[in-house]
Coordinates of C-alpha atoms and ligand atoms in Angstrom, one line a residue:
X1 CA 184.6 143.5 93.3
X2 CA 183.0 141.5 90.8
X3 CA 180.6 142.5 88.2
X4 CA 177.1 142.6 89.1
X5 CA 175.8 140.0 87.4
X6 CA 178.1 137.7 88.7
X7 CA 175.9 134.5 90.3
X8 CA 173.4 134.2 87.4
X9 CA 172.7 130.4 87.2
X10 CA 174.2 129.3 91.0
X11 CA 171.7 127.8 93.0
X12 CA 172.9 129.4 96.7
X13 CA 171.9 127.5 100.3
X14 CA 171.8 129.7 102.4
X15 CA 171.3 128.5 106.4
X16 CA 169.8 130.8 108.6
X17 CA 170.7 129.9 112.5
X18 CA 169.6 130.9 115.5
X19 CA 171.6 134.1 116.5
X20 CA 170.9 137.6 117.1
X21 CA 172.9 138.7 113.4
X22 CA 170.1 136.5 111.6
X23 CA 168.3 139.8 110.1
X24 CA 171.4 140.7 108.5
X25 CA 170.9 137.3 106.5
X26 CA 168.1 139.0 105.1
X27 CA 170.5 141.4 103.3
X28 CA 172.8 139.0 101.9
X29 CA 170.1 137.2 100.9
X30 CA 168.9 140.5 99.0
X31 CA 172.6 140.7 98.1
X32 CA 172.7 137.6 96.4
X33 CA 169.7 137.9 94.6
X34 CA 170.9 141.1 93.0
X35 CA 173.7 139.4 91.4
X36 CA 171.6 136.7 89.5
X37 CA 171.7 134.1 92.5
X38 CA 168.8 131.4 93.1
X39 CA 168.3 131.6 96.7
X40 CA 166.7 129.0 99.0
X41 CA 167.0 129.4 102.7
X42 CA 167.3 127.1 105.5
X43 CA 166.2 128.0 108.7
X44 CA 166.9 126.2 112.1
X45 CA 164.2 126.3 114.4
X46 CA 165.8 129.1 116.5
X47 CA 166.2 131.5 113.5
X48 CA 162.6 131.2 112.8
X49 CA 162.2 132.3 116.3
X50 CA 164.3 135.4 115.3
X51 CA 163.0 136.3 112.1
X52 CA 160.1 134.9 110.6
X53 CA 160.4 132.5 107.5
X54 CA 158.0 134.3 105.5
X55 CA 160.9 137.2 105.3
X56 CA 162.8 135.1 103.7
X57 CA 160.7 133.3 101.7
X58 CA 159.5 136.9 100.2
X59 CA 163.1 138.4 99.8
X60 CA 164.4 135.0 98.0
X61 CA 161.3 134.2 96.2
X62 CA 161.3 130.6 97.1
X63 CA 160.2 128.2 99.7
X64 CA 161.8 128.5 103.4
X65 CA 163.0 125.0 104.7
X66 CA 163.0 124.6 108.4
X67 CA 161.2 121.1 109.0
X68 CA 162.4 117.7 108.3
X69 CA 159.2 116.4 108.0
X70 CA 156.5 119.3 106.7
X71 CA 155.0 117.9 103.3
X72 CA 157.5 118.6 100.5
X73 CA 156.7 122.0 98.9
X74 CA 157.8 121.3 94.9
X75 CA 158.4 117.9 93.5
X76 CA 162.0 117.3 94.2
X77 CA 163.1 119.1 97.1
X78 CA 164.0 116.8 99.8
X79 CA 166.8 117.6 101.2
X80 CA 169.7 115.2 99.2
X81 CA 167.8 116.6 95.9
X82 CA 168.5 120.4 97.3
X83 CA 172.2 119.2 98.4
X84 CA 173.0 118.0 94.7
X85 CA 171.4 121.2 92.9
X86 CA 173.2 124.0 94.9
X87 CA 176.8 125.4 93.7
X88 CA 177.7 126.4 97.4
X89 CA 176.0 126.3 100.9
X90 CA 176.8 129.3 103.3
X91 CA 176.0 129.3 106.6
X92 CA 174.9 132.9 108.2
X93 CA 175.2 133.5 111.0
X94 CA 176.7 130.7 112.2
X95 CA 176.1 130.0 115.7
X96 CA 178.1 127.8 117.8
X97 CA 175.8 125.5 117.9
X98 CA 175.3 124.8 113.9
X99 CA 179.5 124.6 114.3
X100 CA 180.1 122.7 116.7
X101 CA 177.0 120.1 114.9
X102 CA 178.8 120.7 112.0
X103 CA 182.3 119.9 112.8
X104 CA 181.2 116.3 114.3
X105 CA 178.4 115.4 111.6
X106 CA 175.6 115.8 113.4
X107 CA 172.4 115.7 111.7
X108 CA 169.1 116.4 113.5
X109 CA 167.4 119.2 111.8
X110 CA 166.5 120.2 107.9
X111 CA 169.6 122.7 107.8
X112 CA 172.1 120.1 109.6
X113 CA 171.5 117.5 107.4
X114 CA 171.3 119.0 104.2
X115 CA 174.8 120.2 105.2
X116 CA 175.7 116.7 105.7
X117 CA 174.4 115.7 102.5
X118 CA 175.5 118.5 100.9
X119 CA 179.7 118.0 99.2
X120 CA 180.6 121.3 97.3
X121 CA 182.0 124.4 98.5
X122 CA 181.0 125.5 102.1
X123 CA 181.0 128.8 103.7
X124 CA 180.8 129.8 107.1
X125 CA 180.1 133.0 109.0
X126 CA 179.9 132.7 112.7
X127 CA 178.6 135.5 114.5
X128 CA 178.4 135.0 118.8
X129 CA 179.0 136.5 122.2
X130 CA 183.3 137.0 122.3
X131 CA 183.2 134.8 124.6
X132 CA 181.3 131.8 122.8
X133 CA 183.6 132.5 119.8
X134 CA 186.8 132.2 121.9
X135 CA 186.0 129.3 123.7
X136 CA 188.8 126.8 123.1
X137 CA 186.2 124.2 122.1
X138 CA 184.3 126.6 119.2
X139 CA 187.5 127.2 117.9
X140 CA 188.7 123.4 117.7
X141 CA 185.1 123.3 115.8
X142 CA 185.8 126.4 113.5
X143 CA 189.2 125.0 112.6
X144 CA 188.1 121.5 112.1
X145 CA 185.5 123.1 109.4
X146 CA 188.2 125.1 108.1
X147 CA 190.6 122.0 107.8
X148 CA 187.8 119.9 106.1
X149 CA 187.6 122.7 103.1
X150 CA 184.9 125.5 104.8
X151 CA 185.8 129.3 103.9
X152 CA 185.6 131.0 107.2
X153 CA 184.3 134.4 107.0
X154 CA 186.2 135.3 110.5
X155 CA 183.6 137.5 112.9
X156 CA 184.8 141.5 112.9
X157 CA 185.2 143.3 116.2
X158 CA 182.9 145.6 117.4
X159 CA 179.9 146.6 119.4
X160 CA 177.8 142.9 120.1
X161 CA 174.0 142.1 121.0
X162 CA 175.2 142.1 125.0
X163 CA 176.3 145.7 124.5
X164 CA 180.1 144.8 125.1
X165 CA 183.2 144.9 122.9
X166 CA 184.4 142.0 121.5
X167 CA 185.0 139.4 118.3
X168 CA 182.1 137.7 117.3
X169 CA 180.0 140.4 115.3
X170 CA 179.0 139.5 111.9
X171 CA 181.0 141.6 108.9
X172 CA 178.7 143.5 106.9
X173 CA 176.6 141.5 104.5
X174 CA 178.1 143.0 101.4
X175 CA 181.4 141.6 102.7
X176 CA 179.5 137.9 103.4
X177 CA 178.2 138.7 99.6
X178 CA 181.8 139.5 98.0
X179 CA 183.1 136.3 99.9
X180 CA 180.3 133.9 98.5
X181 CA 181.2 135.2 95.1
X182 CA 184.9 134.8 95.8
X183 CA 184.8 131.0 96.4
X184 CA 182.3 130.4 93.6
X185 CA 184.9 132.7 91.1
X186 CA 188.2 131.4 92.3
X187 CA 190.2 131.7 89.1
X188 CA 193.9 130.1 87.6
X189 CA 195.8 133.5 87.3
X190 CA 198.4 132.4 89.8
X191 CA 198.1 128.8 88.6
X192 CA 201.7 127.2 88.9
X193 CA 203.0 130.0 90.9
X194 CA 204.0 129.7 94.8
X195 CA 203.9 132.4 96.9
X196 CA 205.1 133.5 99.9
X197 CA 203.1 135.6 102.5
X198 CA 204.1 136.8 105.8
X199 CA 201.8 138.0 108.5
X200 CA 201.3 139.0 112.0
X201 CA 203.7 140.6 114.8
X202 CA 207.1 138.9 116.1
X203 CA 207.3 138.4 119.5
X204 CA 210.8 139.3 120.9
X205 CA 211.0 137.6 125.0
X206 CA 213.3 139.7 127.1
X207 CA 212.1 136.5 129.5
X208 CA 209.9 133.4 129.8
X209 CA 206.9 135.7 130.2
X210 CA 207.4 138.5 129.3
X211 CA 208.4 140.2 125.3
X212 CA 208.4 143.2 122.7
X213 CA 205.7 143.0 119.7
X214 CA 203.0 145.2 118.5
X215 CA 199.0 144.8 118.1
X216 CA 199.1 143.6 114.4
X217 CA 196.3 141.2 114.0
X218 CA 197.7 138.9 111.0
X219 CA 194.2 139.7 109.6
X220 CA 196.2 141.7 106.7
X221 CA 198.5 138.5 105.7
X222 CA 195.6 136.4 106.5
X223 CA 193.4 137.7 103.9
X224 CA 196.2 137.8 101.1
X225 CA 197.0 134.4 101.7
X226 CA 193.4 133.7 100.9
X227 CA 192.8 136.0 97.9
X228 CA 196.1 134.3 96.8
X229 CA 194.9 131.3 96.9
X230 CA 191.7 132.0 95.2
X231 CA 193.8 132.4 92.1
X232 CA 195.3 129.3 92.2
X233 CA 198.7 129.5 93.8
X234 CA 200.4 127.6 96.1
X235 CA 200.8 129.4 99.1
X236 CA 203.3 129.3 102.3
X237 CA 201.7 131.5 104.8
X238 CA 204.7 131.7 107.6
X239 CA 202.6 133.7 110.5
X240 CA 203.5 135.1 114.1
X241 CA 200.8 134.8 116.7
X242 CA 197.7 135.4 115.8
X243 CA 194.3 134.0 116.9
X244 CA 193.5 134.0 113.2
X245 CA 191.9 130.6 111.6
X246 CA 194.1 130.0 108.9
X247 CA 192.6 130.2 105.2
X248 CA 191.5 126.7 103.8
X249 CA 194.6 124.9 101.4
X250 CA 197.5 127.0 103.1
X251 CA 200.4 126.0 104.1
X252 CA 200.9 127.4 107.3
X253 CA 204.1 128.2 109.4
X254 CA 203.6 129.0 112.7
X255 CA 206.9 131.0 113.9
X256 CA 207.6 133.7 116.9
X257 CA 210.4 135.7 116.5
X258 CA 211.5 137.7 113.7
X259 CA 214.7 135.5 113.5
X260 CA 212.5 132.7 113.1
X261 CA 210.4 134.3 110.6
X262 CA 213.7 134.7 108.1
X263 CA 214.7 131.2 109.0
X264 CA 211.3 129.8 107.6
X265 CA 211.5 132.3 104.8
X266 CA 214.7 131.5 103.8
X267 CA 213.7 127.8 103.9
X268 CA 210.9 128.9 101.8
X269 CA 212.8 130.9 99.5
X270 CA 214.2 129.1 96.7
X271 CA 211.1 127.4 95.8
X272 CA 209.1 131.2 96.1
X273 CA 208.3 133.0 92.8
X274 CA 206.4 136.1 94.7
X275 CA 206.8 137.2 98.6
X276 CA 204.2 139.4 100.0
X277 CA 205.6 140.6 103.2
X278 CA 202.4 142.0 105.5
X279 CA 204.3 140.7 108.6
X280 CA 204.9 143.9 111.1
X281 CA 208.2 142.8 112.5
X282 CA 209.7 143.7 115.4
X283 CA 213.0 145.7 114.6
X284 CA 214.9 145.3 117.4
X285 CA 214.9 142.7 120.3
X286 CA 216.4 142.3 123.9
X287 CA 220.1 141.5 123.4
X288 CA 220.0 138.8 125.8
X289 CA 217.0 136.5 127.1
X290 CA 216.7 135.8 130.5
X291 CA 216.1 131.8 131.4
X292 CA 214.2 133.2 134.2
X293 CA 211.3 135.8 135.0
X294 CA 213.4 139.1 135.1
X295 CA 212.9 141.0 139.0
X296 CA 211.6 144.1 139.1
X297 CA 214.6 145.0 141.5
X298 CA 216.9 143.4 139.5
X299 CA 217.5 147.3 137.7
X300 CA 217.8 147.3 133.7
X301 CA 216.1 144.4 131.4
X302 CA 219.2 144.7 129.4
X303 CA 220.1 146.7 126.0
X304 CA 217.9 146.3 122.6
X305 CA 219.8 144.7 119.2
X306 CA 218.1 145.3 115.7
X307 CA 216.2 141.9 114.3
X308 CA 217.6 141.1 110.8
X309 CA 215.4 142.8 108.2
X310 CA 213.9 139.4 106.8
X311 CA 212.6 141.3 103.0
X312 CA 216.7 142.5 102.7
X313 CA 217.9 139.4 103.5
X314 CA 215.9 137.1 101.3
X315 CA 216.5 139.6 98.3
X316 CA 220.2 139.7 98.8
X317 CA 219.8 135.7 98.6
X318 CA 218.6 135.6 95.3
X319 CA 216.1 138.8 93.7
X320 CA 214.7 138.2 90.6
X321 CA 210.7 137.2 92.5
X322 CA 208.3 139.8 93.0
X323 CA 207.9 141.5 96.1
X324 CA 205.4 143.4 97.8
X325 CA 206.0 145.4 101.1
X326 CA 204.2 147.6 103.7
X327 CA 205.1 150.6 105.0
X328 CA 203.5 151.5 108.0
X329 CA 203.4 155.2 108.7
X330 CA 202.6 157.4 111.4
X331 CA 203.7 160.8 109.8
X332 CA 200.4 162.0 108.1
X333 CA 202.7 164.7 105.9
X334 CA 205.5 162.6 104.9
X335 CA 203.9 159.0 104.7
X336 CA 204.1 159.1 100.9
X337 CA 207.5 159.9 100.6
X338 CA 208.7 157.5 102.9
X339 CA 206.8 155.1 101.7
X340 CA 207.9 155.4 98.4
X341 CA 211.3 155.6 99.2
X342 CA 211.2 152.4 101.6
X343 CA 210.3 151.0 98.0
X344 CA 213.2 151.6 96.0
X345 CA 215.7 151.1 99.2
X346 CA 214.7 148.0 100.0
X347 CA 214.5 146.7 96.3
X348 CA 210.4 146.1 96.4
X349 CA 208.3 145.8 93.1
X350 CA 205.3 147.8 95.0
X351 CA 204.5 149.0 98.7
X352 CA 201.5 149.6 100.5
X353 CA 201.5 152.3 102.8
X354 CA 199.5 151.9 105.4
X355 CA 198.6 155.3 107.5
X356 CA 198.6 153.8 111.2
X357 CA 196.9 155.5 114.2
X358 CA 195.0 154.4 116.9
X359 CA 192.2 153.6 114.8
X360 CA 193.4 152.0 111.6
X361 CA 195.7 149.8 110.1
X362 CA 197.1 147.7 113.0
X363 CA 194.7 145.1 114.9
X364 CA 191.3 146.1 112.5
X365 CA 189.3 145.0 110.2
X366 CA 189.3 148.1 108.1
X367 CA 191.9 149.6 106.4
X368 CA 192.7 152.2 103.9
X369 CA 195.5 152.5 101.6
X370 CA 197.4 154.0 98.7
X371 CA 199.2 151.0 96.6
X372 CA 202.6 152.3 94.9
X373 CA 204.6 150.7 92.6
X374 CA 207.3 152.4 90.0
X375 CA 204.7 153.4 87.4
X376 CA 201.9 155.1 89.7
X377 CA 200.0 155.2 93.1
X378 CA 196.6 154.8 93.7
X379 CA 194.7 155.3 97.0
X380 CA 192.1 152.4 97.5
X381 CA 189.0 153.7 99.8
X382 CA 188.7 152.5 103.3
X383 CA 187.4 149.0 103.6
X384 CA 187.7 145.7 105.3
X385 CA 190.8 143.5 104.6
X386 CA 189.2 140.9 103.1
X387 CA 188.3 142.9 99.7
X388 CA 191.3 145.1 100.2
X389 CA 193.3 142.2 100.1
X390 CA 191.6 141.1 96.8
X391 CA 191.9 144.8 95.4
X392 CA 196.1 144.0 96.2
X393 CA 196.3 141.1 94.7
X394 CA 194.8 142.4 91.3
X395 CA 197.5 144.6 90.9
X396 CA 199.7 142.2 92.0
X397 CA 198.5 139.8 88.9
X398 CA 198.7 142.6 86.9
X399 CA 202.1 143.4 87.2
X400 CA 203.6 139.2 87.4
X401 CA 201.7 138.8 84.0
X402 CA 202.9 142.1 82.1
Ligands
LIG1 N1 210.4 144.2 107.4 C1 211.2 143.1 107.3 N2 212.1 142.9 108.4 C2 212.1 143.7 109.4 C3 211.3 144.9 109.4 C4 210.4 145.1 108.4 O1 211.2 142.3 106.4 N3 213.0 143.4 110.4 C5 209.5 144.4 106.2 C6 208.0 144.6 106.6 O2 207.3 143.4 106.7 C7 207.5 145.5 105.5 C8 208.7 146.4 105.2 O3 209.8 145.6 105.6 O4 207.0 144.8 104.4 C9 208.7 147.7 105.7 O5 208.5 147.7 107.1 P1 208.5 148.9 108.1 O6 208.4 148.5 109.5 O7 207.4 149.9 107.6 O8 209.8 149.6 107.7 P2 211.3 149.4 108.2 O9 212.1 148.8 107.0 O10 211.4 148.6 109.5 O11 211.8 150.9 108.4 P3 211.3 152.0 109.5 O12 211.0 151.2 110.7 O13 212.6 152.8 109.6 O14 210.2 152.7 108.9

């Protein structure tokens, strides 16, 4: 987390759109203002609809912006003189709409084209009905904002506005806060370093259809990756499956199995100076893959090998980098232990164990974990991945430059 005072003198946009999350805009606003931001919101006409302007307008003690052409309320604040004053324009929430305007450069209100005319860092936090949000055609949009240099602030699961279950909820604002400051603090610490993440589950195929994985989300790996990044590394992010957007300026590497994984890894390797392997890899697979759909009648689907371990392999090709594990545990009473001697057996500078149940660690946005490395453990509180990924990486500086 960074200190409180952290935005004093940055000038924040902050577009409001039309979705049912707007009120929580109010918060970061709130947020942001608490930390020494300038604040001046942007509201499309749908948002006003939601929340009224003069909510904001209070909160952020300035003028609201919602039409192109109500008589200017200070001197200079057209649109392209608001563009070229603000340190970073975030968009929350982000409907499907504002992306999908966004992502093809259409202007036709005040917060569209003040995006357009705006060039400096950009975040983004959609927030829409699961289904909206996993339509193949917001998530061309989505990535095509994330490939043209927009931090994503990916939506959490959880209860939405229809009453069902889904991805598309809005993370809590402090988290939209915390990212804001992020981009606006990114820092050198890992300047001239490249590092090498893994994330995400292996898919082992017994057949064309049908294989042996687990419900990892990549949202761990994901958010390392990013919180690398942010200090200036060069990153190689080699992924199973996810439906995660990958982070803006990292290389990613799309692979499957976990023998794939160590083939990109090892390709990696030589050029690595740090691996942080979140990947949950599958550690065994069918012995032999079927060319064709296996029959139910057909009897047995044939015997399970072990995958190779991919961190073992890479340090037997070379130690010398730092490394960073995970242990996931199940056993409540001997989680530590384990963990800590999964640490020293498989040569790792520090582990984080990760206590996994139904409810935590695998395939959700909150975690909670104790970090251990030779000198100490410390348990982190539970809280979403994206800060807890940030938390990691401290230590992780903290140790490369000892
Ligand atoms: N790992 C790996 N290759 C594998 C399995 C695991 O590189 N085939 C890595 C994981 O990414 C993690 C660490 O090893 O960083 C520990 O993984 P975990 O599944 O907790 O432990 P295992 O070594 O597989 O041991 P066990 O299943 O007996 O707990």
């Amino acid at each position: 987390m960074h200190n409180p005072d952290d935005l004093r003198d940055k000038t924040i946009l902050l577009g409001v759109t039309g979705g049912i999350a707007a009120y929580k805009a109010v918060e970061v606003v709130s947020g942001l203002r608490k930390r020494g931001a300038e604040v001046i919101v942007l509201m499309t006409q749908a948002a006003t609809e939601l929340v009224a302007p003069l909510t904001f307008q209070t909160i952020a003690d300035n003028p609201v912006y919602t039409d192109m052409f109500a008589e200017p309320k200070r001197w200079n604040v057209e649109h392209i003189a608001l563009a070229e004053r603000a340190d970073l324009f975030a968009v929350v929430p982000a409907t499907a709409n504002i992306i999908a305007k966004a992502a093809c450069g259409i202007a036709d209100d005040y917060l569209s084209t003040t995006w357009l005319a705006f060039s400096g860092p950009r975040v983004v936090a959609p927030a829409m009905n699961a289904e909206m949000w996993s339509n193949p055609v917001t998530q061309r949009n989505v990535r095509e904002l994330a490939r043209l240099g927009c931090e994503i602030v990916e939506p959490d699961e959880g209860r939405l506005a229809s009453g069902a279950v889904g991805r598309g909820r809005l993370p809590e604002p402090a988290i939209i806060t915390e990212e804001i400051s992020s981009v606006l603090h990114a820092d050198s610490s890992l300047c001239g370093h490249t590092v090498l993440v893994t994330a995400g589950p292996t898919r082992e195929y017994f057949d064309p259809v049908r294989y042996l994985s687990n419900p990892s989300s990549g949202k761990m790996g994901y958010a390392l990756a990013r919180a690398v990044r942010e200090r200036g590394a060069e990153v190689h992010l080699v992924s199973g499956p996810t439906h995660l957007i990958p982070p803006r300026g990292v290389n990613l590497h799309s692979i499957t199995s976990a023998e794939e994984m160590l083939d990109r890894c090892a390709q990696l390797w030589p050029r690595v100076d740090a691996l942080l392997m979140s990947a949950a890899v599958s550690d065994y697979r069918p012995a032999r893959r079927s060319e064709q759909k296996l029959k139910k009648d057909a009897g047995d689907p044939g015997e399970l090998v072990p995958t190779p371990d991919i961190l073992s392999n890479l340090q037997s090709n070379g130690g010398g980098r730092f490394v960073l594990g995970f242990a996931a545990e199940t056993d409540e009473d001997s989680a530590l232990q384990q963990a800590k001697d999964k640490m020293l057996r498989k040569g790792m500078d520090m582990i984080v164990l990760n206590r996994v149940g139904e409810c935590r660690g695998f395939g959700v946005d909150y975690n909670e974990v104790v970090l251990i490395d030779e000198e100490r453990e410390e348990s982190l509180p539970a809280m979403h991945k994206l800060p807890l990924a940030r938390s990691i990486v401290d230590r992780v500086v903290q140790v490369i430059s000892d």
